[in-house]
PDB file of C-alpha atoms in Angstrom:
ATOM      1  CA  MET A   1       0.000   0.000   0.000  1.00 45.00           C
ATOM      2  CA  PHE A   2       2.735   2.400   0.907  1.00 45.00           C
ATOM      3  CA  ARG A   3       5.314   1.671  -1.800  1.00 48.00           C
ATOM      4  CA  LEU A   4       5.517   5.349  -2.634  1.00 47.00           C
ATOM      5  CA  VAL A   5       8.999   5.382  -4.034  1.00 43.00           C
ATOM      6  CA  ALA A   6       8.267   3.593  -7.296  1.00 43.00           C
ATOM      7  CA  ALA A   7       6.967   6.941  -8.463  1.00 44.00           C
ATOM      8  CA  LEU A   8       9.159   9.106  -6.279  1.00 45.00           C
ATOM      9  CA  CYS A   9      12.608   8.113  -7.449  1.00 42.00           C
ATOM     10  CA  LEU A  10      11.818   8.056 -11.032  1.00 42.00           C
ATOM     11  CA  ALA A  11      12.161  11.602  -9.970  1.00 43.00           C
ATOM     12  CA  ILE A  12      11.802  21.083 -22.885  1.00 31.00           C
ATOM     13  CA  ALA A  13      11.364  24.283 -23.704  1.00 32.00           C
ATOM     14  CA  GLY A  14      12.088  27.882 -22.844  1.00 35.00           C
ATOM     15  CA  GLY A  15      15.102  29.286 -21.105  1.00 35.00           C
ATOM     16  CA  VAL A  16      15.445  26.432 -18.630  1.00 36.00           C
ATOM     17  CA  ALA A  17      16.445  23.925 -21.302  1.00 36.00           C
ATOM     18  CA  ALA A  18      19.977  25.272 -21.444  1.00 37.00           C
ATOM     19  CA  ALA A  19      20.622  24.910 -17.727  1.00 43.00           C
ATOM     20  CA  GLY A  20      22.652  21.927 -16.550  1.00 45.00           C
ATOM     21  CA  ALA A  21      25.253  20.799 -14.085  1.00 45.00           C
ATOM     22  CA  GLN A  22      27.853  23.261 -15.358  1.00 45.00           C
ATOM     23  CA  ASP A  23      25.592  26.325 -15.229  1.00 59.00           C
ATOM     24  CA  GLN A  24      23.388  25.128 -12.406  1.00 68.00           C
ATOM     25  CA  PRO A  25      21.254  27.355 -10.188  1.00 86.00           C
ATOM     26  CA  TYR A  26      21.760  25.818  -6.763  1.00 94.00           C
ATOM     27  CA  GLY A  27      23.434  26.990  -3.607  1.00 93.00           C
ATOM     28  CA  PRO A  28      24.949  24.608  -1.038  1.00 96.00           C
ATOM     29  CA  THR A  29      21.663  22.825  -0.218  1.00 97.00           C
ATOM     30  CA  LEU A  30      18.076  22.367  -1.375  1.00 98.00           C
ATOM     31  CA  THR A  31      15.424  20.937   0.961  1.00 98.00           C
ATOM     32  CA  PHE A  32      11.823  19.858   0.416  1.00 98.00           C
ATOM     33  CA  ALA A  33       9.206  18.972   2.987  1.00 98.00           C
ATOM     34  CA  VAL A  34       7.208  16.032   1.631  1.00 98.00           C
ATOM     35  CA  TYR A  35       3.487  15.476   2.227  1.00 97.00           C
ATOM     36  CA  ARG A  36       1.132  12.563   1.665  1.00 96.00           C
ATOM     37  CA  ASN A  37      -2.488  13.698   1.277  1.00 95.00           C
ATOM     38  CA  GLY A  38      -1.533  16.896   3.074  1.00 96.00           C
ATOM     39  CA  GLU A  39       0.186  15.182   6.014  1.00 95.00           C
ATOM     40  CA  PRO A  40       3.972  15.494   6.475  1.00 96.00           C
ATOM     41  CA  ILE A  41       5.957  12.284   5.948  1.00 96.00           C
ATOM     42  CA  GLY A  42       9.558  13.507   5.801  1.00 98.00           C
ATOM     43  CA  ARG A  43      12.212  15.434   3.912  1.00 98.00           C
ATOM     44  CA  HIS A  44      14.255  15.229   0.740  1.00 98.00           C
ATOM     45  CA  THR A  45      17.534  17.169   0.887  1.00 98.00           C
ATOM     46  CA  LEU A  46      20.251  17.761  -1.705  1.00 98.00           C
ATOM     47  CA  ALA A  47      23.769  19.045  -1.036  1.00 98.00           C
ATOM     48  CA  PHE A  48      25.855  20.554  -3.862  1.00 97.00           C
ATOM     49  CA  GLN A  49      29.647  20.667  -3.684  1.00 97.00           C
ATOM     50  CA  HIS A  50      31.628  22.452  -6.422  1.00 94.00           C
ATOM     51  CA  ASN A  51      35.279  22.000  -7.298  1.00 94.00           C
ATOM     52  CA  GLY A  52      35.991  23.934 -10.476  1.00 93.00           C
ATOM     53  CA  SER A  53      33.954  22.273 -13.242  1.00 93.00           C
ATOM     54  CA  ASP A  54      33.314  19.216 -11.049  1.00 96.00           C
ATOM     55  CA  LEU A  55      30.063  18.881  -9.119  1.00 97.00           C
ATOM     56  CA  THR A  56      29.097  16.357  -6.448  1.00 98.00           C
ATOM     57  CA  VAL A  57      25.412  16.077  -5.540  1.00 98.00           C
ATOM     58  CA  SER A  58      24.476  14.185  -2.370  1.00 98.00           C
ATOM     59  CA  THR A  59      20.886  13.086  -1.743  1.00 98.00           C
ATOM     60  CA  THR A  60      19.277  12.310   1.618  1.00 98.00           C
ATOM     61  CA  ILE A  61      15.658  11.096   1.778  1.00 98.00           C
ATOM     62  CA  ASP A  62      13.848  10.009   4.943  1.00 98.00           C
ATOM     63  CA  PHE A  63      10.117   9.164   4.935  1.00 96.00           C
ATOM     64  CA  GLY A  64       7.800   7.604   7.470  1.00 95.00           C
ATOM     65  CA  VAL A  65       4.070   7.033   6.949  1.00 92.00           C
ATOM     66  CA  LYS A  66       2.007   6.535  10.099  1.00 88.00           C
ATOM     67  CA  VAL A  67      -1.395   4.882  10.441  1.00 87.00           C
ATOM     68  CA  MET A  68      -3.172   5.443  13.759  1.00 86.00           C
ATOM     69  CA  GLY A  69       0.103   6.601  15.270  1.00 85.00           C
ATOM     70  CA  ILE A  70       2.069   3.529  14.151  1.00 88.00           C
ATOM     71  CA  THR A  71       4.733   3.758  11.434  1.00 89.00           C
ATOM     72  CA  ALA A  72       3.389   1.553   8.630  1.00 90.00           C
ATOM     73  CA  TYR A  73       5.958   2.458   5.998  1.00 93.00           C
ATOM     74  CA  ARG A  74       9.532   3.702   6.185  1.00 95.00           C
ATOM     75  CA  TYR A  75      11.884   4.716   3.382  1.00 96.00           C
ATOM     76  CA  THR A  76      15.484   5.916   3.384  1.00 98.00           C
ATOM     77  CA  HIS A  77      17.711   6.750   0.445  1.00 98.00           C
ATOM     78  CA  ARG A  78      21.307   7.960   0.296  1.00 98.00           C
ATOM     79  CA  GLY A  79      22.958   8.825  -2.990  1.00 98.00           C
ATOM     80  CA  GLN A  80      25.884  10.614  -4.561  1.00 98.00           C
ATOM     81  CA  GLU A  81      26.282  11.787  -8.159  1.00 98.00           C
ATOM     82  CA  ASN A  82      29.479  13.081  -9.754  1.00 98.00           C
ATOM     83  CA  TRP A  83      29.469  15.424 -12.742  1.00 97.00           C
ATOM     84  CA  THR A  84      32.052  17.232 -14.846  1.00 97.00           C
ATOM     85  CA  GLY A  85      30.369  20.221 -16.432  1.00 93.00           C
ATOM     86  CA  ASP A  86      27.157  18.887 -17.976  1.00 91.00           C
ATOM     87  CA  ALA A  87      28.550  15.346 -18.273  1.00 95.00           C
ATOM     88  CA  PHE A  88      27.349  12.720 -15.808  1.00 97.00           C
ATOM     89  CA  GLN A  89      30.294  10.666 -14.533  1.00 98.00           C
ATOM     90  CA  SER A  90      29.110   8.288 -11.811  1.00 98.00           C
ATOM     91  CA  ALA A  91      26.576   7.573  -9.085  1.00 98.00           C
ATOM     92  CA  PHE A  92      26.255   5.366  -6.027  1.00 98.00           C
ATOM     93  CA  THR A  93      23.008   4.878  -4.098  1.00 98.00           C
ATOM     94  CA  GLN A  94      21.736   2.816  -1.182  1.00 98.00           C
ATOM     95  CA  THR A  95      18.020   2.498  -0.486  1.00 98.00           C
ATOM     96  CA  ASP A  96      15.888   0.827   2.171  1.00 97.00           C
ATOM     97  CA  ASP A  97      12.305   0.662   0.907  1.00 95.00           C
ATOM     98  CA  ASN A  98      10.450  -0.546   3.999  1.00 95.00           C
ATOM     99  CA  GLY A  99      12.910  -3.415   4.476  1.00 96.00           C
ATOM    100  CA  THR A 100      13.727  -4.090   0.822  1.00 96.00           C
ATOM    101  CA  LYS A 101      17.283  -2.937   0.205  1.00 97.00           C
ATOM    102  CA  TYR A 102      18.926  -1.795  -3.026  1.00 97.00           C
ATOM    103  CA  THR A 103      22.433  -0.772  -4.001  1.00 98.00           C
ATOM    104  CA  VAL A 104      23.099   0.832  -7.390  1.00 98.00           C
ATOM    105  CA  ARG A 105      26.385   1.862  -8.999  1.00 98.00           C
ATOM    106  CA  ALA A 106      26.580   3.721 -12.308  1.00 98.00           C
ATOM    107  CA  GLN A 107      29.700   4.760 -14.217  1.00 98.00           C
ATOM    108  CA  ARG A 108      30.291   6.537 -17.508  1.00 98.00           C
ATOM    109  CA  THR A 109      32.382   4.363 -19.853  1.00 97.00           C
ATOM    110  CA  ALA A 110      33.426   4.502 -23.498  1.00 96.00           C
ATOM    111  CA  ASN A 111      30.385   2.346 -24.365  1.00 96.00           C
ATOM    112  CA  GLY A 112      27.751   4.201 -22.342  1.00 97.00           C
ATOM    113  CA  ILE A 113      26.461   4.327 -18.762  1.00 98.00           C
ATOM    114  CA  ASP A 114      27.373   1.069 -17.013  1.00 98.00           C
ATOM    115  CA  VAL A 115      24.715   0.439 -14.343  1.00 98.00           C
ATOM    116  CA  GLN A 116      25.175  -2.308 -11.741  1.00 97.00           C
ATOM    117  CA  ARG A 117      22.016  -3.145  -9.797  1.00 95.00           C
ATOM    118  CA  PRO A 118      20.541  -5.988  -7.729  1.00 91.00           C
ATOM    119  CA  SER A 119      18.999  -7.639 -10.818  1.00 91.00           C
ATOM    120  CA  GLY A 120      22.219  -7.505 -12.854  1.00 94.00           C
ATOM    121  CA  ARG A 121      24.239  -5.181 -15.035  1.00 95.00           C
ATOM    122  CA  GLU A 122      23.223  -3.079 -18.050  1.00 96.00           C
ATOM    123  CA  VAL A 123      25.084  -0.623 -20.268  1.00 98.00           C
ATOM    124  CA  MET A 124      22.691   2.189 -21.171  1.00 97.00           C
ATOM    125  CA  PRO A 125      23.098   4.817 -23.919  1.00 95.00           C
ATOM    126  CA  PRO A 126      25.785   7.474 -23.227  1.00 93.00           C
ATOM    127  CA  GLY A 127      23.263  10.298 -22.719  1.00 92.00           C
ATOM    128  CA  THR A 128      21.221   8.483 -20.065  1.00 96.00           C
ATOM    129  CA  LEU A 129      20.776  10.602 -16.915  1.00 96.00           C
ATOM    130  CA  PRO A 130      19.753   9.601 -13.370  1.00 97.00           C
ATOM    131  CA  THR A 131      16.144  10.063 -12.236  1.00 95.00           C
ATOM    132  CA  SER A 132      17.133  12.411  -9.404  1.00 92.00           C
ATOM    133  CA  HIS A 133      14.730  15.347  -9.640  1.00 94.00           C
ATOM    134  CA  TRP A 134      17.128  18.283  -9.515  1.00 96.00           C
ATOM    135  CA  ASN A 135      18.579  18.292 -13.049  1.00 96.00           C
ATOM    136  CA  VAL A 136      16.406  20.264 -15.473  1.00 96.00           C
ATOM    137  CA  ARG A 137      18.140  18.578 -18.424  1.00 95.00           C
ATOM    138  CA  GLN A 138      15.952  15.521 -17.864  1.00 95.00           C
ATOM    139  CA  ILE A 139      12.972  17.359 -19.412  1.00 96.00           C
ATOM    140  CA  GLY A 140      14.739  16.974 -22.766  1.00 96.00           C
ATOM    141  CA  GLN A 141      15.287  13.221 -22.313  1.00 95.00           C
ATOM    142  CA  THR A 142      13.207  10.143 -23.116  1.00 95.00           C
ATOM    143  CA  THR A 143      15.291   7.674 -21.066  1.00 96.00           C
ATOM    144  CA  LEU A 144      16.621   7.823 -17.490  1.00 97.00           C
ATOM    145  CA  PHE A 145      18.059   5.271 -15.091  1.00 96.00           C
ATOM    146  CA  ASN A 146      16.254   4.748 -11.797  1.00 96.00           C
ATOM    147  CA  THR A 147      18.510   5.763  -8.919  1.00 96.00           C
ATOM    148  CA  GLN A 148      16.672   3.409  -6.542  1.00 95.00           C
ATOM    149  CA  ASN A 149      16.810   0.095  -8.420  1.00 96.00           C
ATOM    150  CA  GLY A 150      18.962   0.839 -11.489  1.00 96.00           C
ATOM    151  CA  SER A 151      16.308   0.031 -14.091  1.00 96.00           C
ATOM    152  CA  GLN A 152      16.008   1.881 -17.390  1.00 96.00           C
ATOM    153  CA  MET A 153      12.977   4.190 -17.543  1.00 96.00           C
ATOM    154  CA  HIS A 154      11.288   5.362 -20.759  1.00 97.00           C
ATOM    155  CA  PHE A 155       9.028   8.396 -20.632  1.00 97.00           C
ATOM    156  CA  HIS A 156       7.664  11.470 -22.403  1.00 97.00           C
ATOM    157  CA  VAL A 157       7.587  15.058 -21.128  1.00 98.00           C
ATOM    158  CA  THR A 158       4.761  17.499 -21.919  1.00 98.00           C
ATOM    159  CA  PRO A 159       5.274  21.224 -21.151  1.00 98.00           C
ATOM    160  CA  LEU A 160       2.165  22.650 -19.435  1.00 98.00           C
ATOM    161  CA  GLY A 161       3.106  26.314 -19.262  1.00 98.00           C
ATOM    162  CA  ARG A 162       3.983  28.783 -16.549  1.00 98.00           C
ATOM    163  CA  GLU A 163       2.504  28.821 -13.061  1.00 98.00           C
ATOM    164  CA  LYS A 164       3.108  30.334  -9.658  1.00 98.00           C
ATOM    165  CA  VAL A 165       4.397  27.757  -7.168  1.00 98.00           C
ATOM    166  CA  LYS A 166       4.002  28.140  -3.417  1.00 96.00           C
ATOM    167  CA  THR A 167       7.092  27.527  -1.294  1.00 97.00           C
ATOM    168  CA  ALA A 168       7.611  27.733   2.465  1.00 96.00           C
ATOM    169  CA  THR A 169       8.610  31.391   2.106  1.00 94.00           C
ATOM    170  CA  GLY A 170       6.405  32.696  -0.694  1.00 96.00           C
ATOM    171  CA  TRP A 171       5.670  32.220  -4.376  1.00 97.00           C
ATOM    172  CA  VAL A 172       7.943  31.634  -7.372  1.00 97.00           C
ATOM    173  CA  ASP A 173       7.252  31.689 -11.115  1.00 98.00           C
ATOM    174  CA  ALA A 174       7.933  28.278 -12.610  1.00 98.00           C
ATOM    175  CA  ASN A 175       7.550  26.112 -15.709  1.00 98.00           C
ATOM    176  CA  HIS A 176       5.303  23.068 -15.306  1.00 99.00           C
ATOM    177  CA  TYR A 177       6.138  19.721 -16.968  1.00 99.00           C
ATOM    178  CA  ARG A 178       4.237  16.430 -16.945  1.00 98.00           C
ATOM    179  CA  TYR A 179       6.179  13.162 -17.198  1.00 98.00           C
ATOM    180  CA  SER A 180       4.339  10.070 -18.485  1.00 98.00           C
ATOM    181  CA  GLY A 181       5.395   6.496 -19.205  1.00 97.00           C
ATOM    182  CA  ASP A 182       7.650   4.564 -16.825  1.00 96.00           C
ATOM    183  CA  VAL A 183       7.958   7.872 -14.941  1.00 92.00           C
ATOM    184  CA  ASN A 184       4.692   9.576 -13.958  1.00 95.00           C
ATOM    185  CA  LYS A 185       4.880  12.865 -12.096  1.00 97.00           C
ATOM    186  CA  ASP A 186       4.440  16.625 -12.406  1.00 98.00           C
ATOM    187  CA  GLN A 187       7.612  18.660 -12.055  1.00 98.00           C
ATOM    188  CA  TRP A 188       8.238  22.423 -11.817  1.00 99.00           C
ATOM    189  CA  PHE A 189      11.467  24.338 -12.525  1.00 98.00           C
ATOM    190  CA  ASP A 190      11.977  28.085 -12.242  1.00 97.00           C
ATOM    191  CA  ASP A 191      13.514  30.185 -15.021  1.00 96.00           C
ATOM    192  CA  SER A 192      17.049  29.468 -13.807  1.00 96.00           C
ATOM    193  CA  GLY A 193      16.431  25.711 -14.021  1.00 96.00           C
ATOM    194  CA  ARG A 194      16.048  25.214 -10.273  1.00 97.00           C
ATOM    195  CA  TRP A 195      13.748  22.408  -9.164  1.00 98.00           C
ATOM    196  CA  VAL A 196      10.932  23.970  -7.086  1.00 98.00           C
ATOM    197  CA  LYS A 197       8.121  21.407  -6.838  1.00 98.00           C
ATOM    198  CA  THR A 198       7.026  17.813  -7.522  1.00 98.00           C
ATOM    199  CA  VAL A 199       3.601  16.140  -7.312  1.00 98.00           C
ATOM    200  CA  PHE A 200       2.695  12.534  -8.113  1.00 96.00           C
ATOM    201  CA  LYS A 201       0.243   9.776  -7.255  1.00 93.00           C
ATOM    202  CA  ALA A 202       1.574   6.913  -5.149  1.00 88.00           C
ATOM    203  CA  SER A 203       0.653   3.304  -5.895  1.00 83.00           C
ATOM    204  CA  ASP A 204      -2.112   3.428  -3.249  1.00 86.00           C
ATOM    205  CA  GLY A 205      -3.696   6.478  -4.906  1.00 91.00           C
ATOM    206  CA  SER A 206      -2.455   8.986  -2.340  1.00 93.00           C
ATOM    207  CA  THR A 207      -1.045  12.326  -3.480  1.00 96.00           C
ATOM    208  CA  ILE A 208       2.620  13.033  -2.730  1.00 97.00           C
ATOM    209  CA  GLU A 209       3.640  16.709  -2.816  1.00 98.00           C
ATOM    210  CA  TYR A 210       7.045  18.333  -2.412  1.00 98.00           C
ATOM    211  CA  ILE A 211       7.118  21.855  -0.908  1.00 98.00           C
ATOM    212  CA  LEU A 212      10.370  23.786  -1.253  1.00 98.00           C
ATOM    213  CA  GLN A 213      11.810  25.008   2.069  1.00 97.00           C
ATOM    214  CA  GLU A 214      13.787  28.082   0.984  1.00 73.00           C
TER     215      GLU A 214
END
């Protein structure tokens, strides 16, 4: 009932399309409060570390869903991505999805993105990016690799126009995109390419919403 992360970790137009890891709009950290049907379930935090053209992005996710005061579902995810300019180099993630554990390693090679996952190994096309939500370049993609289980995800992105998005400190103008296919979610990026909101339906029909904590 509470396997929320199948949609979560899966995580094309206008000025944001040019933004990427090299010209990226983030400060040291980015934090979202996450809600299920309006009730808080945890936080999703990113940390960005720059060293010249190199970028390391660390992800920390902690969720807990309670039913009648008892934790019925718990999810933790830790990940690290390494980039050089706009080029993805490698990733390592560890996930505990309510007791089911995953470890994923991905590495750029001469043949493509070599992904090692619990179900085996696959070399994906060179341009394949991780499903982590922060990188606006994914709106121009049709294939991503799932940072939770390492699977290849095929999807389509539809631009839905500009909207005002509420954050913890006010409102921001943003571009709305709908992902459909193996990835199903609504994603918002501001004009600089900064991720500012996500909404999706979990497998139990509940609504998961990310609110930016600026």
